Amino acid sequence: MQIAPEQGQLLGIIVKIAKAKRCLEIGRFTGLSTLCMAKGLPEDGKVIAVDNSDEFLSLANKFWDQANVSDKIESVIGNGVEVMQSYIDRQFSFDLIFIDADKNNYSNYYELSLCLLPSNGIIIIDNMLWGGNVADPSNNDNQTETIRSLNTKIQKDERVDFSLLPISDGLSFIRKK
């Protein structure tokens, strides 16, 4: 469930290139991706990391402190869909959204992300190759079908530009038009 080092490095670079100031992460886990994004932020930048559990939060806090990025991170415990909807309701916006949470809600996270981003905002979604399972037509389990369907949906979505990067388990790189 942990992102690969090369994915973290790429996240940090994208945050810098995009000059992102406000990032949202859905699925914090141990906080490595949060840390990588925070390191790419300017001094006044912020990452809001949402997870439905605080199980690994103390571990995340330890490494955020060691990297001197804790002041750029806000951790929120809650259901990703509900938290994202609350941000829409309160008219929040983000420059970049990273999704790496429960796969069955990926399509919901994608649609909510489009509501939270301005034009040229970026969505990055992890696990979009799903161990190669999405390319195997005989694999029809629920998570594989969900990811396969989302890949097709994004590819056809006129609201975005899209590239599937074969880094680790696959990153969808999406720019809102």
JSON list of N, CA, C and O in Angstrom, two decimals, residues 124-159:
[
{"chain": "A", "resi": 124, "resn": "ILE", "atom": "N", "xyz": [-3.59, 13.12, -9.71]},
{"chain": "A", "resi": 124, "resn": "ILE", "atom": "CA", "xyz": [-2.70, 11.97, -9.89]},
{"chain": "A", "resi": 124, "resn": "ILE", "atom": "C", "xyz": [-3.33, 10.81, -9.13]},
{"chain": "A", "resi": 124, "resn": "ILE", "atom": "O", "xyz": [-3.67, 10.95, -7.95]},
{"chain": "A", "resi": 125, "resn": "ILE", "atom": "N", "xyz": [-3.51, 9.69, -9.82]},
{"chain": "A", "resi": 125, "resn": "ILE", "atom": "CA", "xyz": [-4.16, 8.53, -9.21]},
{"chain": "A", "resi": 125, "resn": "ILE", "atom": "C", "xyz": [-3.20, 7.35, -9.27]},
{"chain": "A", "resi": 125, "resn": "ILE", "atom": "O", "xyz": [-2.69, 7.01, -10.34]},
{"chain": "A", "resi": 126, "resn": "ASP", "atom": "N", "xyz": [-2.97, 6.72, -8.11]},
{"chain": "A", "resi": 126, "resn": "ASP", "atom": "CA", "xyz": [-2.06, 5.58, -8.02]},
{"chain": "A", "resi": 126, "resn": "ASP", "atom": "C", "xyz": [-2.80, 4.26, -8.31]},
{"chain": "A", "resi": 126, "resn": "ASP", "atom": "O", "xyz": [-4.02, 4.20, -8.27]},
{"chain": "A", "resi": 127, "resn": "ASN", "atom": "N", "xyz": [-2.03, 3.24, -8.62]},
{"chain": "A", "resi": 127, "resn": "ASN", "atom": "CA", "xyz": [-2.49, 1.86, -8.82]},
{"chain": "A", "resi": 127, "resn": "ASN", "atom": "C", "xyz": [-3.35, 1.67, -10.07]},
{"chain": "A", "resi": 127, "resn": "ASN", "atom": "O", "xyz": [-4.17, 0.76, -10.12]},
{"chain": "A", "resi": 128, "resn": "MET", "atom": "N", "xyz": [-3.14, 2.47, -11.07]},
{"chain": "A", "resi": 128, "resn": "MET", "atom": "CA", "xyz": [-3.99, 2.39, -12.25]},
{"chain": "A", "resi": 128, "resn": "MET", "atom": "C", "xyz": [-3.60, 1.27, -13.22]},
{"chain": "A", "resi": 128, "resn": "MET", "atom": "O", "xyz": [-4.31, 1.03, -14.19]},
{"chain": "A", "resi": 129, "resn": "LEU", "atom": "N", "xyz": [-2.50, 0.58, -12.96]},
{"chain": "A", "resi": 129, "resn": "LEU", "atom": "CA", "xyz": [-2.18, -0.64, -13.71]},
{"chain": "A", "resi": 129, "resn": "LEU", "atom": "C", "xyz": [-2.56, -1.87, -12.91]},
{"chain": "A", "resi": 129, "resn": "LEU", "atom": "O", "xyz": [-2.68, -2.96, -13.45]},
{"chain": "A", "resi": 130, "resn": "TRP", "atom": "N", "xyz": [-2.72, -1.70, -11.62]},
{"chain": "A", "resi": 130, "resn": "TRP", "atom": "CA", "xyz": [-3.21, -2.74, -10.71]},
{"chain": "A", "resi": 130, "resn": "TRP", "atom": "C", "xyz": [-2.49, -4.07, -10.92]},
{"chain": "A", "resi": 130, "resn": "TRP", "atom": "O", "xyz": [-3.11, -5.10, -11.20]},
{"chain": "A", "resi": 131, "resn": "GLY", "atom": "N", "xyz": [-1.15, -3.99, -10.83]},
{"chain": "A", "resi": 131, "resn": "GLY", "atom": "CA", "xyz": [-0.33, -5.19, -10.98]},
{"chain": "A", "resi": 131, "resn": "GLY", "atom": "C", "xyz": [-0.42, -5.83, -12.34]},
{"chain": "A", "resi": 131, "resn": "GLY", "atom": "O", "xyz": [-0.12, -7.00, -12.50]},
{"chain": "A", "resi": 132, "resn": "GLY", "atom": "N", "xyz": [-0.84, -5.07, -13.33]},
{"chain": "A", "resi": 132, "resn": "GLY", "atom": "CA", "xyz": [-1.02, -5.60, -14.68]},
{"chain": "A", "resi": 132, "resn": "GLY", "atom": "C", "xyz": [-2.38, -6.22, -14.90]},
{"chain": "A", "resi": 132, "resn": "GLY", "atom": "O", "xyz": [-2.73, -6.58, -16.03]},
{"chain": "A", "resi": 133, "resn": "ASN", "atom": "N", "xyz": [-3.18, -6.33, -13.85]},
{"chain": "A", "resi": 133, "resn": "ASN", "atom": "CA", "xyz": [-4.48, -6.99, -13.96]},
{"chain": "A", "resi": 133, "resn": "ASN", "atom": "C", "xyz": [-5.44, -6.28, -14.91]},
{"chain": "A", "resi": 133, "resn": "ASN", "atom": "O", "xyz": [-6.27, -6.93, -15.54]},
{"chain": "A", "resi": 134, "resn": "VAL", "atom": "N", "xyz": [-5.33, -4.95, -15.03]},
{"chain": "A", "resi": 134, "resn": "VAL", "atom": "CA", "xyz": [-6.25, -4.22, -15.91]},
{"chain": "A", "resi": 134, "resn": "VAL", "atom": "C", "xyz": [-6.07, -4.61, -17.37]},
{"chain": "A", "resi": 134, "resn": "VAL", "atom": "O", "xyz": [-6.98, -4.46, -18.17]},
{"chain": "A", "resi": 135, "resn": "ALA", "atom": "N", "xyz": [-4.88, -5.13, -17.72]},
{"chain": "A", "resi": 135, "resn": "ALA", "atom": "CA", "xyz": [-4.61, -5.54, -19.10]},
{"chain": "A", "resi": 135, "resn": "ALA", "atom": "C", "xyz": [-4.98, -7.00, -19.36]},
{"chain": "A", "resi": 135, "resn": "ALA", "atom": "O", "xyz": [-4.90, -7.47, -20.50]},
{"chain": "A", "resi": 136, "resn": "ASP", "atom": "N", "xyz": [-5.41, -7.69, -18.33]},
{"chain": "A", "resi": 136, "resn": "ASP", "atom": "CA", "xyz": [-5.78, -9.11, -18.46]},
{"chain": "A", "resi": 136, "resn": "ASP", "atom": "C", "xyz": [-7.29, -9.23, -18.53]},
{"chain": "A", "resi": 136, "resn": "ASP", "atom": "O", "xyz": [-7.98, -9.13, -17.51]},
{"chain": "A", "resi": 137, "resn": "PRO", "atom": "N", "xyz": [-7.86, -9.43, -19.73]},
{"chain": "A", "resi": 137, "resn": "PRO", "atom": "CA", "xyz": [-9.32, -9.48, -19.87]},
{"chain": "A", "resi": 137, "resn": "PRO", "atom": "C", "xyz": [-9.98, -10.60, -19.09]},
{"chain": "A", "resi": 137, "resn": "PRO", "atom": "O", "xyz": [-11.18, -10.55, -18.82]},
{"chain": "A", "resi": 138, "resn": "SER", "atom": "N", "xyz": [-9.21, -11.61, -18.68]},
{"chain": "A", "resi": 138, "resn": "SER", "atom": "CA", "xyz": [-9.81, -12.70, -17.91]},
{"chain": "A", "resi": 138, "resn": "SER", "atom": "C", "xyz": [-9.93, -12.36, -16.42]},
{"chain": "A", "resi": 138, "resn": "SER", "atom": "O", "xyz": [-10.60, -13.07, -15.68]},
{"chain": "A", "resi": 139, "resn": "ASN", "atom": "N", "xyz": [-9.31, -11.25, -16.02]},
{"chain": "A", "resi": 139, "resn": "ASN", "atom": "CA", "xyz": [-9.40, -10.85, -14.61]},
{"chain": "A", "resi": 139, "resn": "ASN", "atom": "C", "xyz": [-10.59, -9.90, -14.45]},
{"chain": "A", "resi": 139, "resn": "ASN", "atom": "O", "xyz": [-10.56, -8.78, -14.95]},
{"chain": "A", "resi": 140, "resn": "ASN", "atom": "N", "xyz": [-11.61, -10.37, -13.76]},
{"chain": "A", "resi": 140, "resn": "ASN", "atom": "CA", "xyz": [-12.84, -9.60, -13.62]},
{"chain": "A", "resi": 140, "resn": "ASN", "atom": "C", "xyz": [-13.24, -9.34, -12.18]},
{"chain": "A", "resi": 140, "resn": "ASN", "atom": "O", "xyz": [-14.41, -9.10, -11.89]},
{"chain": "A", "resi": 141, "resn": "ASP", "atom": "N", "xyz": [-12.26, -9.36, -11.25]},
{"chain": "A", "resi": 141, "resn": "ASP", "atom": "CA", "xyz": [-12.63, -9.06, -9.86]},
{"chain": "A", "resi": 141, "resn": "ASP", "atom": "C", "xyz": [-13.06, -7.60, -9.77]},
{"chain": "A", "resi": 141, "resn": "ASP", "atom": "O", "xyz": [-12.77, -6.78, -10.64]},
{"chain": "A", "resi": 142, "resn": "ASN", "atom": "N", "xyz": [-13.76, -7.27, -8.70]},
{"chain": "A", "resi": 142, "resn": "ASN", "atom": "CA", "xyz": [-14.39, -5.96, -8.56]},
{"chain": "A", "resi": 142, "resn": "ASN", "atom": "C", "xyz": [-13.40, -4.80, -8.64]},
{"chain": "A", "resi": 142, "resn": "ASN", "atom": "O", "xyz": [-13.64, -3.83, -9.36]},
{"chain": "A", "resi": 143, "resn": "GLN", "atom": "N", "xyz": [-12.27, -4.90, -7.93]},
{"chain": "A", "resi": 143, "resn": "GLN", "atom": "CA", "xyz": [-11.32, -3.78, -7.95]},
{"chain": "A", "resi": 143, "resn": "GLN", "atom": "C", "xyz": [-10.69, -3.62, -9.32]},
{"chain": "A", "resi": 143, "resn": "GLN", "atom": "O", "xyz": [-10.52, -2.49, -9.80]},
{"chain": "A", "resi": 144, "resn": "THR", "atom": "N", "xyz": [-10.34, -4.71, -9.98]},
{"chain": "A", "resi": 144, "resn": "THR", "atom": "CA", "xyz": [-9.77, -4.64, -11.32]},
{"chain": "A", "resi": 144, "resn": "THR", "atom": "C", "xyz": [-10.76, -4.00, -12.29]},
{"chain": "A", "resi": 144, "resn": "THR", "atom": "O", "xyz": [-10.40, -3.12, -13.07]},
{"chain": "A", "resi": 145, "resn": "GLU", "atom": "N", "xyz": [-12.01, -4.44, -12.24]},
{"chain": "A", "resi": 145, "resn": "GLU", "atom": "CA", "xyz": [-13.04, -3.88, -13.12]},
{"chain": "A", "resi": 145, "resn": "GLU", "atom": "C", "xyz": [-13.24, -2.39, -12.84]},
{"chain": "A", "resi": 145, "resn": "GLU", "atom": "O", "xyz": [-13.41, -1.60, -13.78]},
{"chain": "A", "resi": 146, "resn": "THR", "atom": "N", "xyz": [-13.20, -2.00, -11.57]},
{"chain": "A", "resi": 146, "resn": "THR", "atom": "CA", "xyz": [-13.37, -0.59, -11.20]},
{"chain": "A", "resi": 146, "resn": "THR", "atom": "C", "xyz": [-12.25, 0.26, -11.79]},
{"chain": "A", "resi": 146, "resn": "THR", "atom": "O", "xyz": [-12.50, 1.32, -12.39]},
{"chain": "A", "resi": 147, "resn": "ILE", "atom": "N", "xyz": [-11.02, -0.20, -11.65]},
{"chain": "A", "resi": 147, "resn": "ILE", "atom": "CA", "xyz": [-9.88, 0.56, -12.17]},
{"chain": "A", "resi": 147, "resn": "ILE", "atom": "C", "xyz": [-9.88, 0.55, -13.70]},
{"chain": "A", "resi": 147, "resn": "ILE", "atom": "O", "xyz": [-9.63, 1.59, -14.34]},
{"chain": "A", "resi": 148, "resn": "ARG", "atom": "N", "xyz": [-10.15, -0.58, -14.30]},
{"chain": "A", "resi": 148, "resn": "ARG", "atom": "CA", "xyz": [-10.22, -0.67, -15.77]},
{"chain": "A", "resi": 148, "resn": "ARG", "atom": "C", "xyz": [-11.27, 0.30, -16.31]},
{"chain": "A", "resi": 148, "resn": "ARG", "atom": "O", "xyz": [-11.02, 1.04, -17.27]},
{"chain": "A", "resi": 149, "resn": "SER", "atom": "N", "xyz": [-12.43, 0.32, -15.68]},
{"chain": "A", "resi": 149, "resn": "SER", "atom": "CA", "xyz": [-13.51, 1.21, -16.09]},
{"chain": "A", "resi": 149, "resn": "SER", "atom": "C", "xyz": [-13.12, 2.68, -15.94]},
{"chain": "A", "resi": 149, "resn": "SER", "atom": "O", "xyz": [-13.41, 3.50, -16.82]},
{"chain": "A", "resi": 150, "resn": "LEU", "atom": "N", "xyz": [-12.45, 3.00, -14.84]},
{"chain": "A", "resi": 150, "resn": "LEU", "atom": "CA", "xyz": [-12.03, 4.39, -14.63]},
{"chain": "A", "resi": 150, "resn": "LEU", "atom": "C", "xyz": [-10.99, 4.80, -15.67]},
{"chain": "A", "resi": 150, "resn": "LEU", "atom": "O", "xyz": [-11.05, 5.92, -16.20]},
{"chain": "A", "resi": 151, "resn": "ASN", "atom": "N", "xyz": [-10.05, 3.93, -15.99]},
{"chain": "A", "resi": 151, "resn": "ASN", "atom": "CA", "xyz": [-9.07, 4.24, -17.03]},
{"chain": "A", "resi": 151, "resn": "ASN", "atom": "C", "xyz": [-9.77, 4.59, -18.34]},
{"chain": "A", "resi": 151, "resn": "ASN", "atom": "O", "xyz": [-9.43, 5.57, -19.01]},
{"chain": "A", "resi": 152, "resn": "THR", "atom": "N", "xyz": [-10.77, 3.79, -18.71]},
{"chain": "A", "resi": 152, "resn": "THR", "atom": "CA", "xyz": [-11.52, 4.04, -19.94]},
{"chain": "A", "resi": 152, "resn": "THR", "atom": "C", "xyz": [-12.28, 5.35, -19.85]},
{"chain": "A", "resi": 152, "resn": "THR", "atom": "O", "xyz": [-12.28, 6.15, -20.80]},
{"chain": "A", "resi": 153, "resn": "LYS", "atom": "N", "xyz": [-12.91, 5.59, -18.72]},
{"chain": "A", "resi": 153, "resn": "LYS", "atom": "CA", "xyz": [-13.68, 6.82, -18.51]},
{"chain": "A", "resi": 153, "resn": "LYS", "atom": "C", "xyz": [-12.79, 8.06, -18.65]},
{"chain": "A", "resi": 153, "resn": "LYS", "atom": "O", "xyz": [-13.15, 9.01, -19.35]},
{"chain": "A", "resi": 154, "resn": "ILE", "atom": "N", "xyz": [-11.63, 8.04, -18.00]},
{"chain": "A", "resi": 154, "resn": "ILE", "atom": "CA", "xyz": [-10.74, 9.19, -18.04]},
{"chain": "A", "resi": 154, "resn": "ILE", "atom": "C", "xyz": [-10.22, 9.40, -19.46]},
{"chain": "A", "resi": 154, "resn": "ILE", "atom": "O", "xyz": [-10.13, 10.53, -19.95]},
{"chain": "A", "resi": 155, "resn": "GLN", "atom": "N", "xyz": [-9.88, 8.32, -20.14]},
{"chain": "A", "resi": 155, "resn": "GLN", "atom": "CA", "xyz": [-9.35, 8.40, -21.49]},
{"chain": "A", "resi": 155, "resn": "GLN", "atom": "C", "xyz": [-10.34, 9.07, -22.44]},
{"chain": "A", "resi": 155, "resn": "GLN", "atom": "O", "xyz": [-9.95, 9.81, -23.35]},
{"chain": "A", "resi": 156, "resn": "LYS", "atom": "N", "xyz": [-11.63, 8.86, -22.20]},
{"chain": "A", "resi": 156, "resn": "LYS", "atom": "CA", "xyz": [-12.67, 9.43, -23.07]},
{"chain": "A", "resi": 156, "resn": "LYS", "atom": "C", "xyz": [-13.20, 10.77, -22.57]},
{"chain": "A", "resi": 156, "resn": "LYS", "atom": "O", "xyz": [-14.00, 11.41, -23.27]},
{"chain": "A", "resi": 157, "resn": "ASP", "atom": "N", "xyz": [-12.78, 11.20, -21.39]},
{"chain": "A", "resi": 157, "resn": "ASP", "atom": "CA", "xyz": [-13.33, 12.40, -20.75]},
{"chain": "A", "resi": 157, "resn": "ASP", "atom": "C", "xyz": [-12.80, 13.66, -21.42]},
{"chain": "A", "resi": 157, "resn": "ASP", "atom": "O", "xyz": [-11.60, 13.96, -21.35]},
{"chain": "A", "resi": 158, "resn": "GLU", "atom": "N", "xyz": [-13.67, 14.41, -22.05]},
{"chain": "A", "resi": 158, "resn": "GLU", "atom": "CA", "xyz": [-13.30, 15.64, -22.76]},
{"chain": "A", "resi": 158, "resn": "GLU", "atom": "C", "xyz": [-12.93, 16.78, -21.81]},
{"chain": "A", "resi": 158, "resn": "GLU", "atom": "O", "xyz": [-12.41, 17.80, -22.26]},
{"chain": "A", "resi": 159, "resn": "ARG", "atom": "N", "xyz": [-13.18, 16.60, -20.51]},
{"chain": "A", "resi": 159, "resn": "ARG", "atom": "CA", "xyz": [-12.87, 17.66, -19.54]},
{"chain": "A", "resi": 159, "resn": "ARG", "atom": "C", "xyz": [-11.40, 17.67, -19.14]},
{"chain": "A", "resi": 159, "resn": "ARG", "atom": "O", "xyz": [-10.95, 18.59, -18.47]}
]
